[in-house]
CSV table of C-alpha atoms and ligand atoms in Angstrom, one decimal:
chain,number,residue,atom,x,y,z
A,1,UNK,CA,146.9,98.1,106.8
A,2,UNK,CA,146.1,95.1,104.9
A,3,UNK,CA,145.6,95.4,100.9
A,4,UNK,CA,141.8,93.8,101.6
A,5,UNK,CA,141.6,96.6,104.9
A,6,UNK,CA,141.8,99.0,102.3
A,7,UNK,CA,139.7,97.7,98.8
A,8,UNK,CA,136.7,97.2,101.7
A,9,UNK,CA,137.1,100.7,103.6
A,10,UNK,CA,134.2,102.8,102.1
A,11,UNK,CA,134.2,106.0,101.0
A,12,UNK,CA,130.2,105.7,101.2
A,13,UNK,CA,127.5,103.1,102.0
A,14,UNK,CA,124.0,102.5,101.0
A,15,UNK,CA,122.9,101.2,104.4
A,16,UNK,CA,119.9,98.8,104.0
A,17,UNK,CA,117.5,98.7,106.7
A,18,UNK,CA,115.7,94.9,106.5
A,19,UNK,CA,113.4,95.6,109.1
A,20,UNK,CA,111.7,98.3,106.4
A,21,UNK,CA,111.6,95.6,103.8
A,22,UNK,CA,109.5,93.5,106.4
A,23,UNK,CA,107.5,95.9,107.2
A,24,UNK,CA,106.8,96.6,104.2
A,25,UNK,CA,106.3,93.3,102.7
A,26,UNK,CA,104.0,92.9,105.7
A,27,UNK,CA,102.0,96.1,104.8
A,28,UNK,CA,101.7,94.7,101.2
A,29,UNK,CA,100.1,91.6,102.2
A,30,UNK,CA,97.4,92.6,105.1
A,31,UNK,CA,95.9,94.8,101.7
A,32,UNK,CA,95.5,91.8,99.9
A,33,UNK,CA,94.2,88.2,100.5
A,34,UNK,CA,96.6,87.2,97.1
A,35,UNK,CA,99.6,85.7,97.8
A,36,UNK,CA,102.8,88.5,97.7
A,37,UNK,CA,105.9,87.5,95.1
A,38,UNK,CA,108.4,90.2,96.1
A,39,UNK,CA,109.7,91.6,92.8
A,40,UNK,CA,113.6,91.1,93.4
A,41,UNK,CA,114.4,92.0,89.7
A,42,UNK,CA,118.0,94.6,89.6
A,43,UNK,CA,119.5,92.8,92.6
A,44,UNK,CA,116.5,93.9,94.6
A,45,UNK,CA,116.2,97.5,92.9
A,46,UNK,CA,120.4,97.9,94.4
A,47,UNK,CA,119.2,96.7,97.6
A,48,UNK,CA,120.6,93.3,97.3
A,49,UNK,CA,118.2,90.6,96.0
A,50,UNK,CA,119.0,87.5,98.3
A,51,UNK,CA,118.9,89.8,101.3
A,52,UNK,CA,115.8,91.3,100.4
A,53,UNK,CA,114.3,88.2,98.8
A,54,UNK,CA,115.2,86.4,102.5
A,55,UNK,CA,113.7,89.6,104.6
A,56,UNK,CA,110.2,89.6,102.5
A,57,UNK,CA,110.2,85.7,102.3
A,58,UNK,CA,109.7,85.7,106.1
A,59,UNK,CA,107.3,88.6,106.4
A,60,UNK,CA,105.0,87.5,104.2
A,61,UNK,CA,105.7,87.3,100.4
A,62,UNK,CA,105.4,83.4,99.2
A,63,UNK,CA,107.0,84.4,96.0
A,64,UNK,CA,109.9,86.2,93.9
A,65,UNK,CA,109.9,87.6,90.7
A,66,UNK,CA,113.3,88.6,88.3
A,67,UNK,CA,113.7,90.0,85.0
A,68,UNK,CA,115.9,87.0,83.9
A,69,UNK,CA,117.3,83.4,84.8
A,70,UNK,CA,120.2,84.6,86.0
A,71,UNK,CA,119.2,86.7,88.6
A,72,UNK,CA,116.9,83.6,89.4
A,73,UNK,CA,120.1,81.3,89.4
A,74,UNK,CA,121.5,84.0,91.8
A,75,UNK,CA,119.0,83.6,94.3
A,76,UNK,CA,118.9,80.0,94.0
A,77,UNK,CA,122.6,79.7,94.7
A,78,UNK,CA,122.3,82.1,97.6
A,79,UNK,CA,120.4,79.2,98.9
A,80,UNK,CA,116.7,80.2,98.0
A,81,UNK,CA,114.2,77.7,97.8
A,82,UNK,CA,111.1,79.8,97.2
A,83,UNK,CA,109.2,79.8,93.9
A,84,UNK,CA,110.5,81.9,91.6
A,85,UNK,CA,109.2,83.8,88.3
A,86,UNK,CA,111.6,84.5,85.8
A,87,UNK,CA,110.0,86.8,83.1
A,88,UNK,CA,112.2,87.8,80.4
A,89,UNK,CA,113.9,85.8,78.0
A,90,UNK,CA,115.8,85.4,74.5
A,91,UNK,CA,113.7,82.7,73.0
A,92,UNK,CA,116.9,80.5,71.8
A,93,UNK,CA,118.6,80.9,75.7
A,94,UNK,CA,119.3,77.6,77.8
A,95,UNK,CA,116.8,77.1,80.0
A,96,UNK,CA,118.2,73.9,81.3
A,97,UNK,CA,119.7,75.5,84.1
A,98,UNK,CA,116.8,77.5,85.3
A,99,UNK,CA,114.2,74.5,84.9
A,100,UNK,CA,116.8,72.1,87.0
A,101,UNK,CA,116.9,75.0,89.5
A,102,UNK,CA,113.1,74.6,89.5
A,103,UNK,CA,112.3,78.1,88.1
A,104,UNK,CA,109.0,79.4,86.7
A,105,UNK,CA,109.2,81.0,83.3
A,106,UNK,CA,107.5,83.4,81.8
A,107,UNK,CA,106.1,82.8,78.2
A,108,UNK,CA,105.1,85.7,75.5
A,109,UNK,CA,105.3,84.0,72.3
A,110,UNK,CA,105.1,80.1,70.5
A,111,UNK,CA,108.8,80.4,70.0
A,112,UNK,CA,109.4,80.9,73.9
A,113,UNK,CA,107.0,78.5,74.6
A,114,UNK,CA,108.6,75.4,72.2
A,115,UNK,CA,112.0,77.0,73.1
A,116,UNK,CA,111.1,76.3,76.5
A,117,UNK,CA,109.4,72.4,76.1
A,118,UNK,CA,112.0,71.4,73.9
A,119,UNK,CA,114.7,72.3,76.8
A,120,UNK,CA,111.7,70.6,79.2
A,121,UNK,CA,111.7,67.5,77.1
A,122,UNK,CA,115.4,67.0,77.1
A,123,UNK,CA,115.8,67.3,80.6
A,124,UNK,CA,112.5,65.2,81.0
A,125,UNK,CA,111.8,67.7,83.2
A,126,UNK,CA,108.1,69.7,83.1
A,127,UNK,CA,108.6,73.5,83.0
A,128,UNK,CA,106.2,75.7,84.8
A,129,UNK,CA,105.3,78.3,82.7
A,130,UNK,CA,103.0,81.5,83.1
A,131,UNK,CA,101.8,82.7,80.0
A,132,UNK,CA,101.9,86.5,79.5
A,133,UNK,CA,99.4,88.6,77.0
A,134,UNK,CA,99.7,92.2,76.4
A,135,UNK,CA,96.4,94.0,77.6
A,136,UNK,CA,98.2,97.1,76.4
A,137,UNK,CA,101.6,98.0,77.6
A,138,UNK,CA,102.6,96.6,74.3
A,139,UNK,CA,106.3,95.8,76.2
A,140,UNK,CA,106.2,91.7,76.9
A,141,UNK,CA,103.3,89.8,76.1
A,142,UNK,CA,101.6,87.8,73.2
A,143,UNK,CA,99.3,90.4,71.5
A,144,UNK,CA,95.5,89.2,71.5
A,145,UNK,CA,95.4,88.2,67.8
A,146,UNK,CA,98.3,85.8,69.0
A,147,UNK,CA,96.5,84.3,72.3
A,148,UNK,CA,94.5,81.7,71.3
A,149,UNK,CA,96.9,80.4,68.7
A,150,UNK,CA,99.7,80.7,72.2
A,151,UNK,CA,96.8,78.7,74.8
A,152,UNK,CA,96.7,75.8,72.2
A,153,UNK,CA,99.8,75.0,71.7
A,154,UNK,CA,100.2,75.5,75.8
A,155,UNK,CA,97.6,73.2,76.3
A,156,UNK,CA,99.2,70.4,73.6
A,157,UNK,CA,102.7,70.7,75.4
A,158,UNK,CA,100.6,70.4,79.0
A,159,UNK,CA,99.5,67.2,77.5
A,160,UNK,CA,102.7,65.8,76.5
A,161,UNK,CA,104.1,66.5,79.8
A,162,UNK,CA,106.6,68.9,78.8
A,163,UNK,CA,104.8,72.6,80.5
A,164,UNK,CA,102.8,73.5,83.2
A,165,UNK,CA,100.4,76.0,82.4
A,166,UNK,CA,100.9,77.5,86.7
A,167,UNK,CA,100.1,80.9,85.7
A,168,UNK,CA,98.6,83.4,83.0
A,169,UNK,CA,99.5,86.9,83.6
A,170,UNK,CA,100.2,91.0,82.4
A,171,UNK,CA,101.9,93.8,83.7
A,172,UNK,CA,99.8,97.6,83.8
A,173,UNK,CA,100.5,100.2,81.7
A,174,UNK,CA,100.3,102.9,84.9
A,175,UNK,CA,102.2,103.0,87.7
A,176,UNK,CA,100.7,106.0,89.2
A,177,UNK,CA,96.7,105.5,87.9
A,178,UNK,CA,95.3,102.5,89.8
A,179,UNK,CA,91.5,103.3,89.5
A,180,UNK,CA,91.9,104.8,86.3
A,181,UNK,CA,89.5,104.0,83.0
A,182,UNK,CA,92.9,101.9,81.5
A,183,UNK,CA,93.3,100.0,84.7
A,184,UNK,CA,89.3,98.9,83.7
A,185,UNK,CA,90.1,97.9,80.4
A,186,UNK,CA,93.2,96.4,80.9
A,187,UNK,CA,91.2,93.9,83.3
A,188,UNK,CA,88.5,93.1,80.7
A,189,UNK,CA,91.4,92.2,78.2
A,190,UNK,CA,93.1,90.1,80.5
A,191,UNK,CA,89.9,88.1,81.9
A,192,UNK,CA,89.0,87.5,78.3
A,193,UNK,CA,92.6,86.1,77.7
A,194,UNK,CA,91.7,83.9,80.8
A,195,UNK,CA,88.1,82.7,79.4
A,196,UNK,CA,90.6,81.8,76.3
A,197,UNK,CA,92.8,79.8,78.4
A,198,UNK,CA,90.2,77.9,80.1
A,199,UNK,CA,88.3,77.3,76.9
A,200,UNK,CA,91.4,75.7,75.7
A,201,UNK,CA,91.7,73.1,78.3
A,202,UNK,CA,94.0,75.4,80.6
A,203,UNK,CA,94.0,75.3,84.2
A,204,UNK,CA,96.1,78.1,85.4
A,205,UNK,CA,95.8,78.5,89.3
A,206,UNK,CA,97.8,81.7,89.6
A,207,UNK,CA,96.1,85.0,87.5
A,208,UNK,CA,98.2,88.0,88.2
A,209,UNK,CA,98.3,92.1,87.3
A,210,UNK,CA,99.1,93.9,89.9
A,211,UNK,CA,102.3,95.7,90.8
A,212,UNK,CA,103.2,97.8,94.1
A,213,UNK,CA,100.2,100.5,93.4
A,214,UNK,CA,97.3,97.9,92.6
A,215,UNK,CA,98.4,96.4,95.3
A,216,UNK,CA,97.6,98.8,97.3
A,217,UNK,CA,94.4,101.1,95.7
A,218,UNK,CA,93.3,98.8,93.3
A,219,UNK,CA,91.7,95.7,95.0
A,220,UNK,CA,89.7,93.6,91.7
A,221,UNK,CA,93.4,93.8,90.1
A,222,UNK,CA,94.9,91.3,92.5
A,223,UNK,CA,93.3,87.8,91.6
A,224,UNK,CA,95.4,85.4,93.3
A,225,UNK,CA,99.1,86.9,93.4
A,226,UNK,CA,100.2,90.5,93.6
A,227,UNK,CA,103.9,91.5,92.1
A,228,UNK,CA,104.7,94.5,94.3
A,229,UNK,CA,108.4,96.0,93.7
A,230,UNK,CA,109.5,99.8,94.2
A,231,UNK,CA,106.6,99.2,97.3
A,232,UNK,CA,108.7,96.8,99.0
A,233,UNK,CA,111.5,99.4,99.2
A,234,UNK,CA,109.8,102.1,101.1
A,235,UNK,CA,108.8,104.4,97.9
A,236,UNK,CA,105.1,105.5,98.5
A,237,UNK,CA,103.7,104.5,94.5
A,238,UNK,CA,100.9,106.7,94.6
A,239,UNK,CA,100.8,110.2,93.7
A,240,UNK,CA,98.6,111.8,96.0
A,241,UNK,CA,98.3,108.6,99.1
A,242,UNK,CA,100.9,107.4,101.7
A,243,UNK,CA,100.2,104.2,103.0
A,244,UNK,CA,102.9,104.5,105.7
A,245,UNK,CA,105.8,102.5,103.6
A,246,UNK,CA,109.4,103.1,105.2
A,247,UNK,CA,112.3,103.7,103.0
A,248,UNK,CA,114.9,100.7,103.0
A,249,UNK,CA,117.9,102.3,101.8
A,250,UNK,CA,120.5,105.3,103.3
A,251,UNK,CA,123.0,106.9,100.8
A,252,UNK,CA,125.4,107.8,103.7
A,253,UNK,CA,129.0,108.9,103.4
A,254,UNK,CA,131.6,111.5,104.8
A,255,UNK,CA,133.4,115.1,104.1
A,256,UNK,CA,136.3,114.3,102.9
A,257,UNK,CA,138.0,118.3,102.7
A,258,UNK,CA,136.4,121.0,103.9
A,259,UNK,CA,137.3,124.4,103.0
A,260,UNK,CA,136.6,128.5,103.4
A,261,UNK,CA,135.9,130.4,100.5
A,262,UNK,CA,135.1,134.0,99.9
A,263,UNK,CA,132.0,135.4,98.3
A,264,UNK,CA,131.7,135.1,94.7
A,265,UNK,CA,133.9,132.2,94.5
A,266,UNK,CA,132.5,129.6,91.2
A,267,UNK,CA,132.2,126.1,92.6
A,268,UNK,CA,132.9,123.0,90.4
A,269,UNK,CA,132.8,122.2,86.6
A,270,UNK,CA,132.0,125.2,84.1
A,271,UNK,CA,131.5,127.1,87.6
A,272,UNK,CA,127.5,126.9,87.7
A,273,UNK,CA,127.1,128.0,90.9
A,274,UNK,CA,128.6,131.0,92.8
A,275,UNK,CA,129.1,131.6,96.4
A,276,UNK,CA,127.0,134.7,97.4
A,277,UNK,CA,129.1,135.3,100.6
A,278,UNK,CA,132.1,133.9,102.7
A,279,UNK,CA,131.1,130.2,102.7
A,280,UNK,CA,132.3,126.7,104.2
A,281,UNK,CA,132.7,124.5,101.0
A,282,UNK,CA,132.1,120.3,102.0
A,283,UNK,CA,133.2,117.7,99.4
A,284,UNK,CA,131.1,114.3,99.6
A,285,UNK,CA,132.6,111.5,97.6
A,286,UNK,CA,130.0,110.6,95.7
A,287,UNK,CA,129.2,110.9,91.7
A,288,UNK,CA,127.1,110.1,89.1
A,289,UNK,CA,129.6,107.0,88.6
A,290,UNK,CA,127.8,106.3,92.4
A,291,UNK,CA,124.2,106.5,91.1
A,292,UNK,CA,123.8,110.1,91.8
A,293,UNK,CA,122.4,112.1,89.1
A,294,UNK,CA,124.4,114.5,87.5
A,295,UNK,CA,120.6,116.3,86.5
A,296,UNK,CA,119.7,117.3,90.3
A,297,UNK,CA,122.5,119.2,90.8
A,298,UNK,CA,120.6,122.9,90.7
A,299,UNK,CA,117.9,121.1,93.1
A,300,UNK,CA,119.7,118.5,95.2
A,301,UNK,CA,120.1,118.7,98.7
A,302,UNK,CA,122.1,116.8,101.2
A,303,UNK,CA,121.2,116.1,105.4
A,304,UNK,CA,124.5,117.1,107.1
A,305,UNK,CA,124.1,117.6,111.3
A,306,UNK,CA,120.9,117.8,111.3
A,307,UNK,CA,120.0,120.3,108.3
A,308,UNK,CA,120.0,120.4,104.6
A,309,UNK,CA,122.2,122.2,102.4
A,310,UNK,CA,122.4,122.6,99.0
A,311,UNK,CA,124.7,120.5,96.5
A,312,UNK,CA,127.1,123.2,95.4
A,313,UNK,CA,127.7,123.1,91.2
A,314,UNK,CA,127.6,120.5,89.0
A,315,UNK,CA,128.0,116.8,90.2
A,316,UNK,CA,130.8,114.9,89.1
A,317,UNK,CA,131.6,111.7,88.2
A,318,UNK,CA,132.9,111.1,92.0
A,319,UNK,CA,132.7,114.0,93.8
A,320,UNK,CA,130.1,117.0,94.6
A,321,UNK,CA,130.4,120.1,97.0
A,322,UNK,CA,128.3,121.3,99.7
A,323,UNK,CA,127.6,124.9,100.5
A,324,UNK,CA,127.6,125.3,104.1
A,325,UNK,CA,127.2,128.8,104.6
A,326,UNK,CA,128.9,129.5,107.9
A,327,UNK,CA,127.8,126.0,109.6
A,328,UNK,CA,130.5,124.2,111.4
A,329,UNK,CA,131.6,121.4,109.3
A,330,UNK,CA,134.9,119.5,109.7
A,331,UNK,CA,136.4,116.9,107.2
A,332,UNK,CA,135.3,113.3,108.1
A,333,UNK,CA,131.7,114.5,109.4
A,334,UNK,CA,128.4,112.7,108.0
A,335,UNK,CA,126.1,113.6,105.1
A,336,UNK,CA,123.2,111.8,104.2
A,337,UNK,CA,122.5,111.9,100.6
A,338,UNK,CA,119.1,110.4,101.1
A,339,UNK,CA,117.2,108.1,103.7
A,340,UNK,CA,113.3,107.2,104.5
A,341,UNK,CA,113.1,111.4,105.6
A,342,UNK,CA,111.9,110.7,109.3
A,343,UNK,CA,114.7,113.0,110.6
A,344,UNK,CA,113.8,115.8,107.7
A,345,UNK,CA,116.7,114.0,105.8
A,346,UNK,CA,116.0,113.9,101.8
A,347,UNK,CA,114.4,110.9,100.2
A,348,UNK,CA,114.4,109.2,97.2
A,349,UNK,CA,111.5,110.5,95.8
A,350,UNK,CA,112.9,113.8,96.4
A,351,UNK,CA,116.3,113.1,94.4
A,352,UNK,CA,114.0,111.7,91.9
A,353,UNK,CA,112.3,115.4,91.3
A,354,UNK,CA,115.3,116.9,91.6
A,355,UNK,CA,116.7,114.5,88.7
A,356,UNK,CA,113.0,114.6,86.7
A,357,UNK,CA,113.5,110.9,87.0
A,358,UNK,CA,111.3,107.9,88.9
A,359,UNK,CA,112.1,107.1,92.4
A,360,UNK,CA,113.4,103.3,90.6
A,361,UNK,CA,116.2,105.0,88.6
A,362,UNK,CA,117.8,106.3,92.0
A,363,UNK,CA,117.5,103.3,93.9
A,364,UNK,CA,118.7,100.8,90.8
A,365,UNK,CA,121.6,103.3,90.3
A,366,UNK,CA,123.4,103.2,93.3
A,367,UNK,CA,126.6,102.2,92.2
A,368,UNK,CA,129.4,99.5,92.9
A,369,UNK,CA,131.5,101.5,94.7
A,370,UNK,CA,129.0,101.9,97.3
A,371,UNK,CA,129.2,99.2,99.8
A,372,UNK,CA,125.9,97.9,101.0
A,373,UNK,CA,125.4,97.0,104.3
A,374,UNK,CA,122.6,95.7,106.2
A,375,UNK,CA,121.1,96.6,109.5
A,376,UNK,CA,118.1,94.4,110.8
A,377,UNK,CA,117.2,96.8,113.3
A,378,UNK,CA,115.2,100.4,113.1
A,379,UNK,CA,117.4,101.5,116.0
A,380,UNK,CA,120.0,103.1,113.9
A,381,UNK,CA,119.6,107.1,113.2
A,382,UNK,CA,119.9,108.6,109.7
A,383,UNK,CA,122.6,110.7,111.4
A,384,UNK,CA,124.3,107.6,112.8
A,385,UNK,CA,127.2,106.2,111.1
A,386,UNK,CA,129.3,103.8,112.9
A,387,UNK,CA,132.8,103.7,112.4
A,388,UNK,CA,132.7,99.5,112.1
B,401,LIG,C1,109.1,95.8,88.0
B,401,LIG,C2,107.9,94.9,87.8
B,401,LIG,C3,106.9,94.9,88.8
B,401,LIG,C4,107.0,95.7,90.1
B,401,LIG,O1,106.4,97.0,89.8
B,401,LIG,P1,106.4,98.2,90.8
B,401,LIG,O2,105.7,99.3,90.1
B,401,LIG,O3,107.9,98.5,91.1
B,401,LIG,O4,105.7,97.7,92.0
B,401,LIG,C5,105.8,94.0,88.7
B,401,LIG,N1,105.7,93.3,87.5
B,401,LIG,C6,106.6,93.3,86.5
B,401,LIG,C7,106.4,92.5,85.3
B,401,LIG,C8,107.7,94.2,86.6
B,401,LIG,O5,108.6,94.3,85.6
């Protein structure tokens, strides 16, 4: 076998399904007459970002949105032509490259915003800009005391040809809480902020708030562009309401020793969990090194032939056992760590309870030793794997 046979055989895959990003991209934008930017941000939350920016691009999102330039730089050299946001920034980087590359910035304070003309000005270039307050997330974002000061100087630089004032903008402080009483004030804030911008010559066409929730169950927060990113991936955002997204992503990979143990055997590290009769013992190679967390191990479950067992003792770096009781299991058989659950499999969410984490932290932390690979079809099973 070839030395590049063997760096590329996978222990385990994170099969993407690209079809599920459509549809859900798709689902996303009949609840909304905005336009969609597909947040892409964490190479698509560990999906892939040019995949999944290239699936929602042609099922109906008109935008993308990153955390930084180079993940916009990334898209744009995996030949991505969309408009792009870019939203977080040192306010000394180089922008040169992302401006050239045509991508919009985000802006949060007068020293991003001169940072950002002064690169513009250079290049003789005009940098399109959205300008972000804080309405009370108090993360990113020009505080209100700061705004007006911030729209003014925007508006002086928009004359001198150096910005574009394209958007103004905030994030919400609830992922969960769409209709809630901070949802309400959170708008007031940011349509005063607006007013501001306006009053001081500003003409921003695009006003956006809303992230995969909003989009969804709370309609006066989308204005003209919703930013929807956990969503796009098949995680249903609201607590108590499915709106019938599919999960993108299957953790798959295969036993690689099976054994037979007697009752009352410990099982892995510090031996936290006991056999409580004659048992089948199933190793997956997969660890917290792989994205899964070592904090689900007394909860987590795994889908092997069409059942779940329980994760057997602590979870390692790159390995966990399986308890199989007395189920048939031989070495190279499937388990599914986690898919969208249509088969009864385990989902994301689920993994996330186990781990008392959110649903992102599972999806972003699927590792690089995982291989990802993409299927555009819905045809494949979460039992399937093939042997490609
Ligand atoms: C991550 C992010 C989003 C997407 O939020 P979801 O809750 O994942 O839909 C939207 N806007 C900003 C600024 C973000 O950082």
């Amino acid at each position: 076998m070839s030395i590049e046979a063997t760096i590329t055989t996978p222990h385990a895959r994170a099969v993407i399904d690209l079809q599920a990003v459509a549809h859900n991209t798709a689902l996303f934008a009949a609840h909304t007459k905005a336009a969609v930017m597909a947040v892409v941000k964490a190479d698509g939350f560990g999906h892939g970002a040019r995949q999944v920016a290239t699936a929602a691009l042609a099922s109906g999102a008109g935008w993308l949105g990153v955390t930084t330039c180079a993940e916009a730089l990334h898209l744009r050299l995996g030949g991505i032509t969309a408009p792009i946001l870019s939203w977080m920034h040192h306010p000394e980087e180089d922008f040169s490259a992302a401006l050239l590359a045509e991508v919009d910035l985000s802006v949060s304070s007068s020293a991003h915003l001169r940072s950002i003309a002064r690169n513009a000005a250079t290049l003789r270039v005009t940098a399109n800009v959205h300008l972000k307050v804080d309405t009370g997330l108090r993360r990113n974002g020009a505080r209100p005391a700061e705004w007006q000061e911030l729209v003014r100087e925007a508006r002086d630089l928009e004359r001198a040809g150096h910005v574009r004032v394209r958007g103004v903008w905030s994030h919400l402080i609830s992922g969960t809480d769409p209709a809630g009483g901070q949802v309400r004030s959170q708008i007031a804030l940011f349509d005063e902020a607006v007013d501001l911008a306006r009053d001081a010559g500003l003409r921003p066409e695009l006003r956006h708030l809303a992230n995969s929730v909003a989009t969804l169950a709370a309609p006066d927060t989308h204005y003209e562009l919703v930013r929807p990113g956990i969503g796009l991936y098949g995680v249903e955002p609201h607590p108590e309401r499915a709106f019938g997204l599919r999960g993108a992503m299957t953790l798959r990979a295969r036993l690689i020793l099976v054994k037979r143990v007697p009752a009352g055997c410990g099982v892995s590290y510090e031996h936290d969990y006991v056999t409580s009769r004659d048992s089948t013992l199933a190793l997956v190679p997969l660890g917290y090194a792989d994205g899964l967390p070592w904090a689900a191990a007394r909860r987590g479950e795994v889908w092997i032939a069409g059942r779940r067992f329980p994760v057997a003792g602590q979870i390692a770096m790159d390995q966990f056992v399986v308890d199989l009781g007395d189920a048939p299991a031989r070495m190279g058989d499937e388990v599914v760590v986690f898919g969208p659950g249509a088969e009864g499999e385990p989902t994301v969410t689920e993994w996330a309870r186990w781990a008392r984490t959110v649903p992102h932290e599972i999806v972003t932390g699927v590792g690089p030793r995982v291989s990802r690979h993409y299927v555009h079809a819905t045809t494949q099973q979460p039992g399937e794997l093939s042997r490609a």
